[in-house]
Structures are given as structure tokens and as C-alpha cells.
Amino acid sequence: MPKKKPDSENQSEGMTKSLFVRCRYCGQKNGVRENYVNGEANCGKCKLPLSNEPHKKFADLGKHEYIHPADSKALAALKAIPGIDTALKKLLSVTGESAIRVIFTASAVRVTPKQCPDLHAKLQIACTTLGVDMPDMFVQQNPVVNAFTGGVEKPIIVLHSALIERLNDEETLAVIAHEVGHIHAEHVLYLTAAKLMELLANVSVARLLPGSEIIKFIVSAGISSALLAWARRAELSCDRAALLVTQDPHVIGRTMMKLAGGTFASKIDYEEFLEQGREFKKTYDAKALDRFWADIITAGLSHPFPIWRVAEVLEWVESGQYQDLMNKK
Ligand SMILES: [Zn+2]
Ligand SMILES: [Zn+2]
């Protein structure tokens, strides 16, 4: 038997206006009880904490307004390599952009307004906040807590199942917003190529591919190391994009903490984690880290580097640049 709607909803606007809260993120109207306080319930559509505090949507955000300088610098170095765009486009045409789409359509759940509607709502929130056309998004069964964006002409976002299982709704929004950030920042061509290079770091796989001549060229021209060095730094820009969507640095911080430490039962102290980030930043050596990363990639390990990333996000907030963007009309 369908449950009778609560009185607060039947009385609707005009009479008792305060009995509704319009979700700050997705705009959904949520009926609430009389002495409701912000944050005590979750929105019925996007599942994010319900609040009528304003949420900024950026009308015309330019990527250069938030791109991390390390990203721009590494990208400039990458673009200075003669013939790089042609080589990368050729690599992608050999390995096949459409293959990426086929693989995920065949093996992962596609998120729609009816399929995982709260994830779809979160994608919509990230896209409307940053001003990006909605890409397709998939959820794939995978125990590694991760997400990625691939494709060039028509990018797609893939969320691993473990990610959604481990993160809360705000943290999931942060990850989706980070991926949408890659599209907004026009990272997708290089990002997809970097992803391929990581896969091809396993030489025996590379030899099997028809594009091995191009791969040889890319490796010999120093494209692959420049590409991978850039890809690490591109993450920093997209963490900023994620912050522009969640509009709470601590949501980013907590997401990184989970990426770093997992979600085991022992109490992880968030303040201690931030301190670890600040300590790391003090002794940070970009060159040494690049060498370290090269080894990690060669070893085929996953590499979110959350401590470094949280330190960078905090520094951006402390610099005042984030607040300047938020205050922009
Ligand atoms: Zn909502
Ligand atoms: Zn990323």
C-alpha cells in the first residue's frame, strides 16, 4: 500500500514554505520536518547532505583559472616535442578510441537517470557546476579504488565498484568532479595516451599491438616519459576542479585519506593526515618523485599519490586563489 505523503508535503508552498528544502546541489525539492536543520538529512535525488546554503555554479570557468602551474609547465614541455600530436592521435587511432567505448559498454553498467540515479545526479552536478557537456559514465566491478576518464572525441568516465562502496556520497561527488575536471581542462587526448603508455610499459603487450612502430617512435622521441610526468601533474589541476564542485576542501582531504589508507576499522585521524601532507610538501622533490613514479609505473602498480595531492590542494586554498574564484561574479 502506498504510504500517505507527510503533511508537510501536502501543505506545500505558500502555507508552510519552510517545510521544503531545495537541494543546494541538484535543485530537488525535499520535504522536511518542521524543526529541520541543514545537513541532518540527505537529498532524495543526489543523496548528498541536504542543505539550502547556496552552491556556486560557474557560468564560464576558463581552465587557466584553476590549472596547476606544474600541469601547464609539463604540458608545455610535452607539446614542444615535434610531431607529438600527430603521433599520439595515430597511436589512439591504431589502438582505437571506439574500442574503449565498446569494452565498457560490453562489460560495465552504464549510469543513466534510471540506472544508479544518484550517481547520474552527481555527474550532472559536476557538469553543471564546471560547465561541461555530460559524458557517458560507467560503473565497473573492480576491487581497486579508482576512477578514470578515457576517449578523445567522446570521453567516458569509468568508476570502479570499490570506489563507490568505500566512499560516502560527498567523496563520490569529489571523484566524479575530478574526472569531469579532466574533460573541462582538455586533458583527454594526452590522458588517454598516458593510460595507454602505462599499459604498454609491459613490453610484451606492446609487441602484440599493430601500433608497435608508433610506440617505438613515441618511446624513442621521449614522448612517453614526458607524457607520464605530465599525467601526474594533471591530477593536481583536477583536484582543484573537484574542490570547485564540492566547495569544501575537507571533502577532498577525506577522499584522499581514504585513497591513502583505505577504510579499515582503526581510527584514522584526519588532522594527523593533513599534518602528514604538510610535512611531505616540505621535503618534496619533483625530480626524485618523477624517478620514483617511473619505477612504480614500470612495476605496474596503481598510483594515486594522495598525500602529495592533499598537500597541493591545501596550499591552493591557503594561497587565496580558491576563494577568489568562489567570489568571482
Ligand atoms: Zn540533491
Ligand atoms: Zn585524474
mmCIF file of C-alpha atoms and ligand atoms in Angstrom:
data_model
loop_
_atom_site.group_PDB
_atom_site.id
_atom_site.type_symbol
_atom_site.label_atom_id
_atom_site.label_comp_id
_atom_site.label_asym_id
_atom_site.label_seq_id
_atom_site.Cartn_x
_atom_site.Cartn_y
_atom_site.Cartn_z
ATOM 1 C CA MET A 1 0.000 0.000 0.000
ATOM 2 C CA PRO A 2 1.484 3.408 -0.910
ATOM 3 C CA LYS A 3 2.381 5.426 2.144
ATOM 4 C CA LYS A 4 0.476 8.654 2.691
ATOM 5 C CA LYS A 5 2.673 11.624 1.990
ATOM 6 C CA PRO A 6 3.699 13.524 5.103
ATOM 7 C CA ASP A 7 1.547 16.539 5.858
ATOM 8 C CA SER A 8 4.420 18.875 5.383
ATOM 9 C CA GLU A 9 4.482 17.976 1.695
ATOM 10 C CA ASN A 10 0.718 18.234 1.203
ATOM 11 C CA GLN A 11 0.630 21.700 2.693
ATOM 12 C CA SER A 12 3.166 22.761 0.074
ATOM 13 C CA GLU A 13 4.359 26.262 -0.733
ATOM 14 C CA GLY A 14 2.721 29.414 0.472
ATOM 15 C CA MET A 15 1.344 27.996 3.664
ATOM 16 C CA THR A 16 4.419 26.483 5.293
ATOM 17 C CA LYS A 17 7.273 27.277 2.967
ATOM 18 C CA SER A 18 9.949 26.214 5.414
ATOM 19 C CA LEU A 19 8.860 22.569 5.231
ATOM 20 C CA PHE A 20 10.686 22.139 1.958
ATOM 21 C CA VAL A 21 14.375 22.329 1.341
ATOM 22 C CA ARG A 22 15.636 22.667 -2.203
ATOM 23 C CA CYS A 23 18.890 20.712 -2.521
ATOM 24 C CA ARG A 24 21.822 23.070 -2.980
ATOM 25 C CA TYR A 25 23.469 20.710 -5.432
ATOM 26 C CA CYS A 26 20.765 19.263 -7.683
ATOM 27 C CA GLY A 27 17.803 21.566 -7.045
ATOM 28 C CA GLN A 28 15.464 18.742 -5.987
ATOM 29 C CA LYS A 29 12.716 19.792 -3.590
ATOM 30 C CA ASN A 30 12.836 17.721 -0.401
ATOM 31 C CA GLY A 31 10.075 17.673 2.202
ATOM 32 C CA VAL A 32 11.456 18.036 5.723
ATOM 33 C CA ARG A 33 10.052 18.062 9.237
ATOM 34 C CA GLU A 34 9.314 21.343 10.963
ATOM 35 C CA ASN A 35 12.486 21.811 13.037
ATOM 36 C CA TYR A 36 14.814 20.537 10.354
ATOM 37 C CA VAL A 37 18.461 21.697 10.401
ATOM 38 C CA ASN A 38 20.804 21.666 7.391
ATOM 39 C CA GLY A 39 22.860 18.519 6.967
ATOM 40 C CA GLU A 40 20.712 16.214 9.098
ATOM 41 C CA ALA A 41 19.126 14.505 6.103
ATOM 42 C CA ASN A 42 20.203 13.557 2.603
ATOM 43 C CA CYS A 43 18.645 14.716 -0.659
ATOM 44 C CA GLY A 44 16.323 12.110 -2.129
ATOM 45 C CA LYS A 45 17.759 12.544 -5.622
ATOM 46 C CA CYS A 46 21.533 13.058 -5.410
ATOM 47 C CA LYS A 47 21.856 11.583 -1.861
ATOM 48 C CA LEU A 48 24.199 14.414 -0.857
ATOM 49 C CA PRO A 49 23.703 16.050 2.554
ATOM 50 C CA LEU A 50 20.605 18.213 2.298
ATOM 51 C CA SER A 51 21.175 21.924 2.681
ATOM 52 C CA ASN A 52 19.722 25.119 1.234
ATOM 53 C CA GLU A 53 23.012 27.004 1.546
ATOM 54 C CA PRO A 54 23.982 28.400 -1.875
ATOM 55 C CA HIS A 55 26.121 26.224 -4.159
ATOM 56 C CA LYS A 56 28.101 28.142 -6.756
ATOM 57 C CA LYS A 57 27.764 27.150 -10.416
ATOM 58 C CA PHE A 58 30.452 28.607 -12.673
ATOM 59 C CA ALA A 59 28.960 30.267 -15.734
ATOM 60 C CA ASP A 60 32.133 30.484 -17.816
ATOM 61 C CA LEU A 61 35.056 28.952 -15.997
ATOM 62 C CA GLY A 62 38.249 29.023 -18.050
ATOM 63 C CA LYS A 63 40.712 26.183 -17.458
ATOM 64 C CA HIS A 64 43.543 28.642 -16.908
ATOM 65 C CA GLU A 65 41.707 29.979 -13.890
ATOM 66 C CA TYR A 66 42.489 26.844 -11.891
ATOM 67 C CA ILE A 67 45.092 24.786 -13.788
ATOM 68 C CA HIS A 68 48.073 23.943 -11.561
ATOM 69 C CA PRO A 69 51.288 25.641 -12.778
ATOM 70 C CA ALA A 70 53.104 22.276 -12.703
ATOM 71 C CA ASP A 71 50.464 20.945 -15.111
ATOM 72 C CA SER A 72 50.845 23.863 -17.570
ATOM 73 C CA LYS A 73 54.641 23.647 -17.398
ATOM 74 C CA ALA A 74 54.769 19.901 -18.015
ATOM 75 C CA LEU A 75 52.183 20.193 -20.783
ATOM 76 C CA ALA A 76 54.186 22.961 -22.492
ATOM 77 C CA ALA A 77 57.282 20.711 -22.373
ATOM 78 C CA LEU A 78 55.243 17.873 -23.822
ATOM 79 C CA LYS A 79 53.779 19.979 -26.623
ATOM 80 C CA ALA A 80 57.259 21.234 -27.547
ATOM 81 C CA ILE A 81 58.195 17.732 -28.760
ATOM 82 C CA PRO A 82 57.980 17.857 -32.573
ATOM 83 C CA GLY A 83 55.214 15.758 -34.071
ATOM 84 C CA ILE A 84 53.710 14.742 -30.753
ATOM 85 C CA ASP A 85 50.025 15.442 -31.500
ATOM 86 C CA THR A 86 50.173 13.554 -34.784
ATOM 87 C CA ALA A 87 51.978 10.626 -33.133
ATOM 88 C CA LEU A 88 49.527 10.415 -30.245
ATOM 89 C CA LYS A 89 46.497 10.698 -32.478
ATOM 90 C CA LYS A 90 47.950 7.939 -34.634
ATOM 91 C CA LEU A 91 48.575 5.784 -31.567
ATOM 92 C CA LEU A 92 44.973 6.258 -30.494
ATOM 93 C CA SER A 93 43.639 5.514 -33.952
ATOM 94 C CA VAL A 94 45.633 2.259 -34.033
ATOM 95 C CA THR A 95 44.619 1.160 -30.555
ATOM 96 C CA GLY A 96 41.163 2.505 -31.183
ATOM 97 C CA GLU A 97 39.154 5.094 -29.312
ATOM 98 C CA SER A 98 35.961 3.252 -30.192
ATOM 99 C CA ALA A 99 37.457 0.116 -28.612
ATOM 100 C CA ILE A 100 37.428 1.875 -25.243
ATOM 101 C CA ARG A 101 33.711 2.567 -25.593
ATOM 102 C CA VAL A 102 32.934 -0.956 -26.785
ATOM 103 C CA ILE A 103 34.868 -2.507 -23.889
ATOM 104 C CA PHE A 104 32.921 -0.571 -21.287
ATOM 105 C CA THR A 105 29.540 -0.865 -22.958
ATOM 106 C CA ALA A 106 30.087 -4.617 -23.027
ATOM 107 C CA SER A 107 31.484 -5.065 -19.544
ATOM 108 C CA ALA A 108 30.277 -2.277 -17.256
ATOM 109 C CA VAL A 109 26.977 -0.794 -16.080
ATOM 110 C CA ARG A 110 26.060 2.420 -17.830
ATOM 111 C CA VAL A 111 24.814 5.145 -15.484
ATOM 112 C CA THR A 112 21.546 6.796 -16.591
ATOM 113 C CA PRO A 113 18.721 8.692 -14.858
ATOM 114 C CA LYS A 114 17.187 5.261 -14.179
ATOM 115 C CA GLN A 115 20.360 3.226 -13.577
ATOM 116 C CA CYS A 116 22.213 4.358 -10.438
ATOM 117 C CA PRO A 117 20.181 7.630 -10.476
ATOM 118 C CA ASP A 118 22.103 9.176 -7.564
ATOM 119 C CA LEU A 119 25.397 8.706 -9.428
ATOM 120 C CA HIS A 120 23.792 10.218 -12.520
ATOM 121 C CA ALA A 121 22.644 13.192 -10.410
ATOM 122 C CA LYS A 122 26.193 13.630 -9.090
ATOM 123 C CA LEU A 123 27.592 13.618 -12.620
ATOM 124 C CA GLN A 124 25.019 16.230 -13.586
ATOM 125 C CA ILE A 125 26.000 18.385 -10.581
ATOM 126 C CA ALA A 126 29.696 18.224 -11.512
ATOM 127 C CA CYS A 127 28.944 19.044 -15.167
ATOM 128 C CA THR A 128 26.612 21.975 -14.461
ATOM 129 C CA THR A 129 28.990 23.396 -11.843
ATOM 130 C CA LEU A 130 32.006 23.390 -14.154
ATOM 131 C CA GLY A 131 30.098 23.940 -17.422
ATOM 132 C CA VAL A 132 30.847 20.652 -19.212
ATOM 133 C CA ASP A 133 28.580 18.603 -21.542
ATOM 134 C CA MET A 134 27.504 15.373 -19.858
ATOM 135 C CA PRO A 135 29.796 12.460 -20.834
ATOM 136 C CA ASP A 136 28.725 8.818 -20.535
ATOM 137 C CA MET A 137 29.620 7.254 -17.222
ATOM 138 C CA PHE A 138 30.043 3.575 -16.345
ATOM 139 C CA VAL A 139 30.449 1.573 -13.166
ATOM 140 C CA GLN A 140 32.752 -1.409 -13.457
ATOM 141 C CA GLN A 141 33.256 -4.200 -10.968
ATOM 142 C CA ASN A 142 36.844 -3.739 -9.818
ATOM 143 C CA PRO A 143 38.373 -4.090 -6.341
ATOM 144 C CA VAL A 144 40.879 -1.259 -6.893
ATOM 145 C CA VAL A 145 39.553 2.052 -5.531
ATOM 146 C CA ASN A 146 39.928 4.138 -8.657
ATOM 147 C CA ALA A 147 38.228 6.023 -11.486
ATOM 148 C CA PHE A 148 39.384 7.264 -14.867
ATOM 149 C CA THR A 149 38.421 9.219 -17.963
ATOM 150 C CA GLY A 150 39.242 7.949 -21.424
ATOM 151 C CA GLY A 151 38.461 8.627 -25.054
ATOM 152 C CA VAL A 152 39.113 11.741 -27.088
ATOM 153 C CA GLU A 153 36.213 12.780 -29.287
ATOM 154 C CA LYS A 154 33.587 11.432 -26.898
ATOM 155 C CA PRO A 155 35.160 10.954 -23.474
ATOM 156 C CA ILE A 156 33.745 8.478 -20.978
ATOM 157 C CA ILE A 157 34.142 8.246 -17.216
ATOM 158 C CA VAL A 158 34.557 4.890 -15.510
ATOM 159 C CA LEU A 159 34.077 4.410 -11.767
ATOM 160 C CA HIS A 160 35.315 1.216 -10.144
ATOM 161 C CA SER A 161 32.774 -0.511 -7.911
ATOM 162 C CA ALA A 162 35.181 -0.474 -4.934
ATOM 163 C CA LEU A 163 35.275 3.307 -5.112
ATOM 164 C CA ILE A 164 31.524 3.673 -4.675
ATOM 165 C CA GLU A 165 31.477 1.040 -1.955
ATOM 166 C CA ARG A 166 34.192 2.755 0.075
ATOM 167 C CA LEU A 167 33.437 6.455 -0.352
ATOM 168 C CA ASN A 168 30.472 8.365 1.041
ATOM 169 C CA ASP A 169 28.246 10.486 -1.223
ATOM 170 C CA GLU A 170 30.251 13.705 -0.925
ATOM 171 C CA GLU A 171 33.517 11.857 -1.563
ATOM 172 C CA THR A 172 31.996 10.122 -4.583
ATOM 173 C CA LEU A 173 30.963 13.545 -5.909
ATOM 174 C CA ALA A 174 34.576 14.681 -5.420
ATOM 175 C CA VAL A 175 35.883 11.803 -7.533
ATOM 176 C CA ILE A 176 33.299 12.313 -10.290
ATOM 177 C CA ALA A 177 34.074 16.052 -10.288
ATOM 178 C CA HIS A 178 37.803 15.273 -10.575
ATOM 179 C CA GLU A 179 37.073 13.183 -13.691
ATOM 180 C CA VAL A 180 34.810 15.875 -15.173
ATOM 181 C CA GLY A 181 37.716 18.240 -14.480
ATOM 182 C CA HIS A 182 39.878 16.215 -16.901
ATOM 183 C CA ILE A 183 37.309 16.909 -19.622
ATOM 184 C CA HIS A 184 36.986 20.598 -18.731
ATOM 185 C CA ALA A 185 40.768 21.036 -18.662
ATOM 186 C CA GLU A 186 41.041 19.385 -22.118
ATOM 187 C CA HIS A 187 43.284 16.650 -20.788
ATOM 188 C CA VAL A 188 41.601 13.764 -22.559
ATOM 189 C CA LEU A 189 43.853 13.212 -25.595
ATOM 190 C CA TYR A 190 47.042 13.190 -23.517
ATOM 191 C CA LEU A 191 45.421 11.394 -20.625
ATOM 192 C CA THR A 192 44.201 8.542 -22.815
ATOM 193 C CA ALA A 193 47.625 8.316 -24.440
ATOM 194 C CA ALA A 194 49.268 8.264 -20.982
ATOM 195 C CA LYS A 195 46.933 5.487 -19.903
ATOM 196 C CA LEU A 196 47.919 3.516 -22.990
ATOM 197 C CA MET A 197 51.613 4.110 -22.316
ATOM 198 C CA GLU A 198 51.158 2.755 -18.801
ATOM 199 C CA LEU A 199 49.553 -0.358 -20.197
ATOM 200 C CA LEU A 200 52.316 -0.615 -22.787
ATOM 201 C CA ALA A 201 55.011 -0.293 -20.110
ATOM 202 C CA ASN A 202 54.564 -4.027 -20.198
ATOM 203 C CA VAL A 203 56.653 -4.530 -23.356
ATOM 204 C CA SER A 204 55.299 -7.967 -24.152
ATOM 205 C CA VAL A 205 51.860 -6.417 -24.533
ATOM 206 C CA ALA A 206 53.247 -3.611 -26.686
ATOM 207 C CA ARG A 207 54.774 -6.073 -29.142
ATOM 208 C CA LEU A 208 51.422 -7.664 -29.771
ATOM 209 C CA LEU A 209 49.837 -4.436 -30.904
ATOM 210 C CA PRO A 210 49.745 -3.394 -34.562
ATOM 211 C CA GLY A 211 50.866 0.076 -33.485
ATOM 212 C CA SER A 212 54.219 -1.109 -32.167
ATOM 213 C CA GLU A 213 56.148 1.002 -34.715
ATOM 214 C CA ILE A 214 54.440 4.125 -33.432
ATOM 215 C CA ILE A 215 55.024 3.010 -29.877
ATOM 216 C CA LYS A 216 58.740 2.609 -30.626
ATOM 217 C CA PHE A 217 58.759 6.132 -32.054
ATOM 218 C CA ILE A 218 56.916 7.530 -29.055
ATOM 219 C CA VAL A 219 59.309 5.914 -26.603
ATOM 220 C CA SER A 220 62.405 6.967 -28.580
ATOM 221 C CA ALA A 221 61.206 10.551 -29.001
ATOM 222 C CA GLY A 222 60.936 10.846 -25.214
ATOM 223 C CA ILE A 223 57.213 11.337 -25.508
ATOM 224 C CA SER A 224 56.265 8.605 -23.076
ATOM 225 C CA SER A 225 58.333 9.898 -20.144
ATOM 226 C CA ALA A 226 57.185 13.487 -20.769
ATOM 227 C CA LEU A 227 53.626 12.218 -21.028
ATOM 228 C CA LEU A 228 53.755 10.302 -17.768
ATOM 229 C CA ALA A 229 55.462 13.199 -15.977
ATOM 230 C CA TRP A 230 52.650 15.466 -17.158
ATOM 231 C CA ALA A 231 49.905 12.990 -16.235
ATOM 232 C CA ARG A 232 50.925 13.090 -12.534
ATOM 233 C CA ARG A 233 50.692 16.869 -12.532
ATOM 234 C CA ALA A 234 47.398 16.936 -14.418
ATOM 235 C CA GLU A 235 45.902 15.273 -11.331
ATOM 236 C CA LEU A 236 46.647 18.395 -9.311
ATOM 237 C CA SER A 237 44.537 20.566 -11.639
ATOM 238 C CA CYS A 238 41.640 18.152 -11.442
ATOM 239 C CA ASP A 239 41.748 18.006 -7.659
ATOM 240 C CA ARG A 240 41.228 21.764 -7.832
ATOM 241 C CA ALA A 241 38.286 21.239 -10.206
ATOM 242 C CA ALA A 242 36.886 18.738 -7.671
ATOM 243 C CA LEU A 243 37.187 21.387 -4.977
ATOM 244 C CA LEU A 244 35.326 23.891 -7.164
ATOM 245 C CA VAL A 245 32.441 21.380 -7.251
ATOM 246 C CA THR A 246 32.375 20.115 -3.647
ATOM 247 C CA GLN A 247 33.208 23.615 -2.344
ATOM 248 C CA ASP A 248 34.644 22.080 0.810
ATOM 249 C CA PRO A 249 38.402 21.377 0.960
ATOM 250 C CA HIS A 250 37.892 18.787 3.693
ATOM 251 C CA VAL A 251 35.767 16.628 1.424
ATOM 252 C CA ILE A 252 38.782 16.439 -0.895
ATOM 253 C CA GLY A 253 41.060 15.823 2.101
ATOM 254 C CA ARG A 254 38.923 12.970 3.430
ATOM 255 C CA THR A 255 38.650 11.415 -0.021
ATOM 256 C CA MET A 256 42.451 11.428 -0.294
ATOM 257 C CA MET A 257 42.729 9.979 3.182
ATOM 258 C CA LYS A 258 40.575 7.047 2.143
ATOM 259 C CA LEU A 259 42.555 6.625 -1.073
ATOM 260 C CA ALA A 260 45.751 6.575 1.015
ATOM 261 C CA GLY A 261 44.718 4.489 3.987
ATOM 262 C CA GLY A 262 41.619 2.635 2.910
ATOM 263 C CA THR A 263 38.589 2.309 5.124
ATOM 264 C CA PHE A 264 39.731 -0.217 7.711
ATOM 265 C CA ALA A 265 38.218 -0.092 11.176
ATOM 266 C CA SER A 266 41.098 1.547 13.083
ATOM 267 C CA LYS A 267 40.526 5.234 13.676
ATOM 268 C CA ILE A 268 42.378 7.383 11.160
ATOM 269 C CA ASP A 269 42.814 10.922 12.398
ATOM 270 C CA TYR A 270 42.088 13.480 9.696
ATOM 271 C CA GLU A 271 44.115 16.277 11.339
ATOM 272 C CA GLU A 272 47.113 13.949 11.578
ATOM 273 C CA PHE A 273 46.685 13.114 7.918
ATOM 274 C CA LEU A 274 46.718 16.808 6.950
ATOM 275 C CA GLU A 275 49.868 17.243 9.014
ATOM 276 C CA GLN A 276 51.459 14.368 7.103
ATOM 277 C CA GLY A 277 50.576 16.203 3.865
ATOM 278 C CA ARG A 278 52.219 19.411 5.058
ATOM 279 C CA GLU A 279 55.341 17.521 6.182
ATOM 280 C CA PHE A 280 55.559 15.803 2.803
ATOM 281 C CA LYS A 281 55.323 19.129 0.978
ATOM 282 C CA LYS A 282 58.325 20.484 2.935
ATOM 283 C CA THR A 283 60.635 17.750 1.707
ATOM 284 C CA TYR A 284 59.062 17.459 -1.742
ATOM 285 C CA ASP A 285 61.482 16.987 -4.638
ATOM 286 C CA ALA A 286 59.769 16.905 -8.037
ATOM 287 C CA LYS A 287 62.723 15.269 -9.845
ATOM 288 C CA ALA A 288 63.160 12.479 -7.299
ATOM 289 C CA LEU A 289 59.454 11.800 -7.379
ATOM 290 C CA ASP A 290 59.456 11.541 -11.164
ATOM 291 C CA ARG A 291 62.127 8.832 -10.983
ATOM 292 C CA PHE A 292 60.165 7.061 -8.281
ATOM 293 C CA TRP A 293 56.985 7.197 -10.351
ATOM 294 C CA ALA A 294 58.732 5.840 -13.408
ATOM 295 C CA ASP A 295 59.713 2.790 -11.341
ATOM 296 C CA ILE A 296 56.237 2.396 -9.930
ATOM 297 C CA ILE A 297 54.650 2.521 -13.367
ATOM 298 C CA THR A 298 57.166 0.060 -14.728
ATOM 299 C CA ALA A 299 56.246 -2.223 -11.862
ATOM 300 C CA GLY A 300 52.626 -1.925 -12.950
ATOM 301 C CA LEU A 301 51.378 -0.518 -9.659
ATOM 302 C CA SER A 302 48.480 1.844 -9.174
ATOM 303 C CA HIS A 303 49.483 5.359 -8.203
ATOM 304 C CA PRO A 304 47.082 7.832 -6.709
ATOM 305 C CA PHE A 305 49.713 9.667 -4.568
ATOM 306 C CA PRO A 306 47.085 11.054 -2.216
ATOM 307 C CA ILE A 307 49.456 12.608 0.341
ATOM 308 C CA TRP A 308 51.109 14.801 -2.262
ATOM 309 C CA ARG A 309 47.741 15.734 -3.733
ATOM 310 C CA VAL A 310 46.129 16.731 -0.459
ATOM 311 C CA ALA A 311 49.128 18.926 0.347
ATOM 312 C CA GLU A 312 48.753 20.660 -3.023
ATOM 313 C CA VAL A 313 45.019 21.274 -2.595
ATOM 314 C CA LEU A 314 45.525 22.735 0.881
ATOM 315 C CA GLU A 315 48.245 25.018 -0.432
ATOM 316 C CA TRP A 316 45.904 26.290 -3.166
ATOM 317 C CA VAL A 317 43.223 27.053 -0.580
ATOM 318 C CA GLU A 318 45.752 28.786 1.687
ATOM 319 C CA SER A 319 47.011 30.894 -1.250
ATOM 320 C CA GLY A 320 43.558 32.525 -1.503
ATOM 321 C CA GLN A 321 43.159 31.619 -5.195
ATOM 322 C CA TYR A 322 40.313 29.210 -4.498
ATOM 323 C CA GLN A 323 38.377 31.843 -2.554
ATOM 324 C CA ASP A 324 38.984 34.405 -5.330
ATOM 325 C CA LEU A 325 37.343 32.049 -7.832
ATOM 326 C CA MET A 326 34.444 31.392 -5.482
ATOM 327 C CA ASN A 327 33.885 35.125 -5.039
ATOM 328 C CA LYS A 328 34.002 35.782 -8.788
ATOM 329 C CA LYS A 329 30.707 37.006 -10.197
HETATM 330 ZN ZN ZN B 1 20.206 16.795 -4.459
HETATM 331 ZN ZN ZN B 2 42.695 12.117 -12.627
#
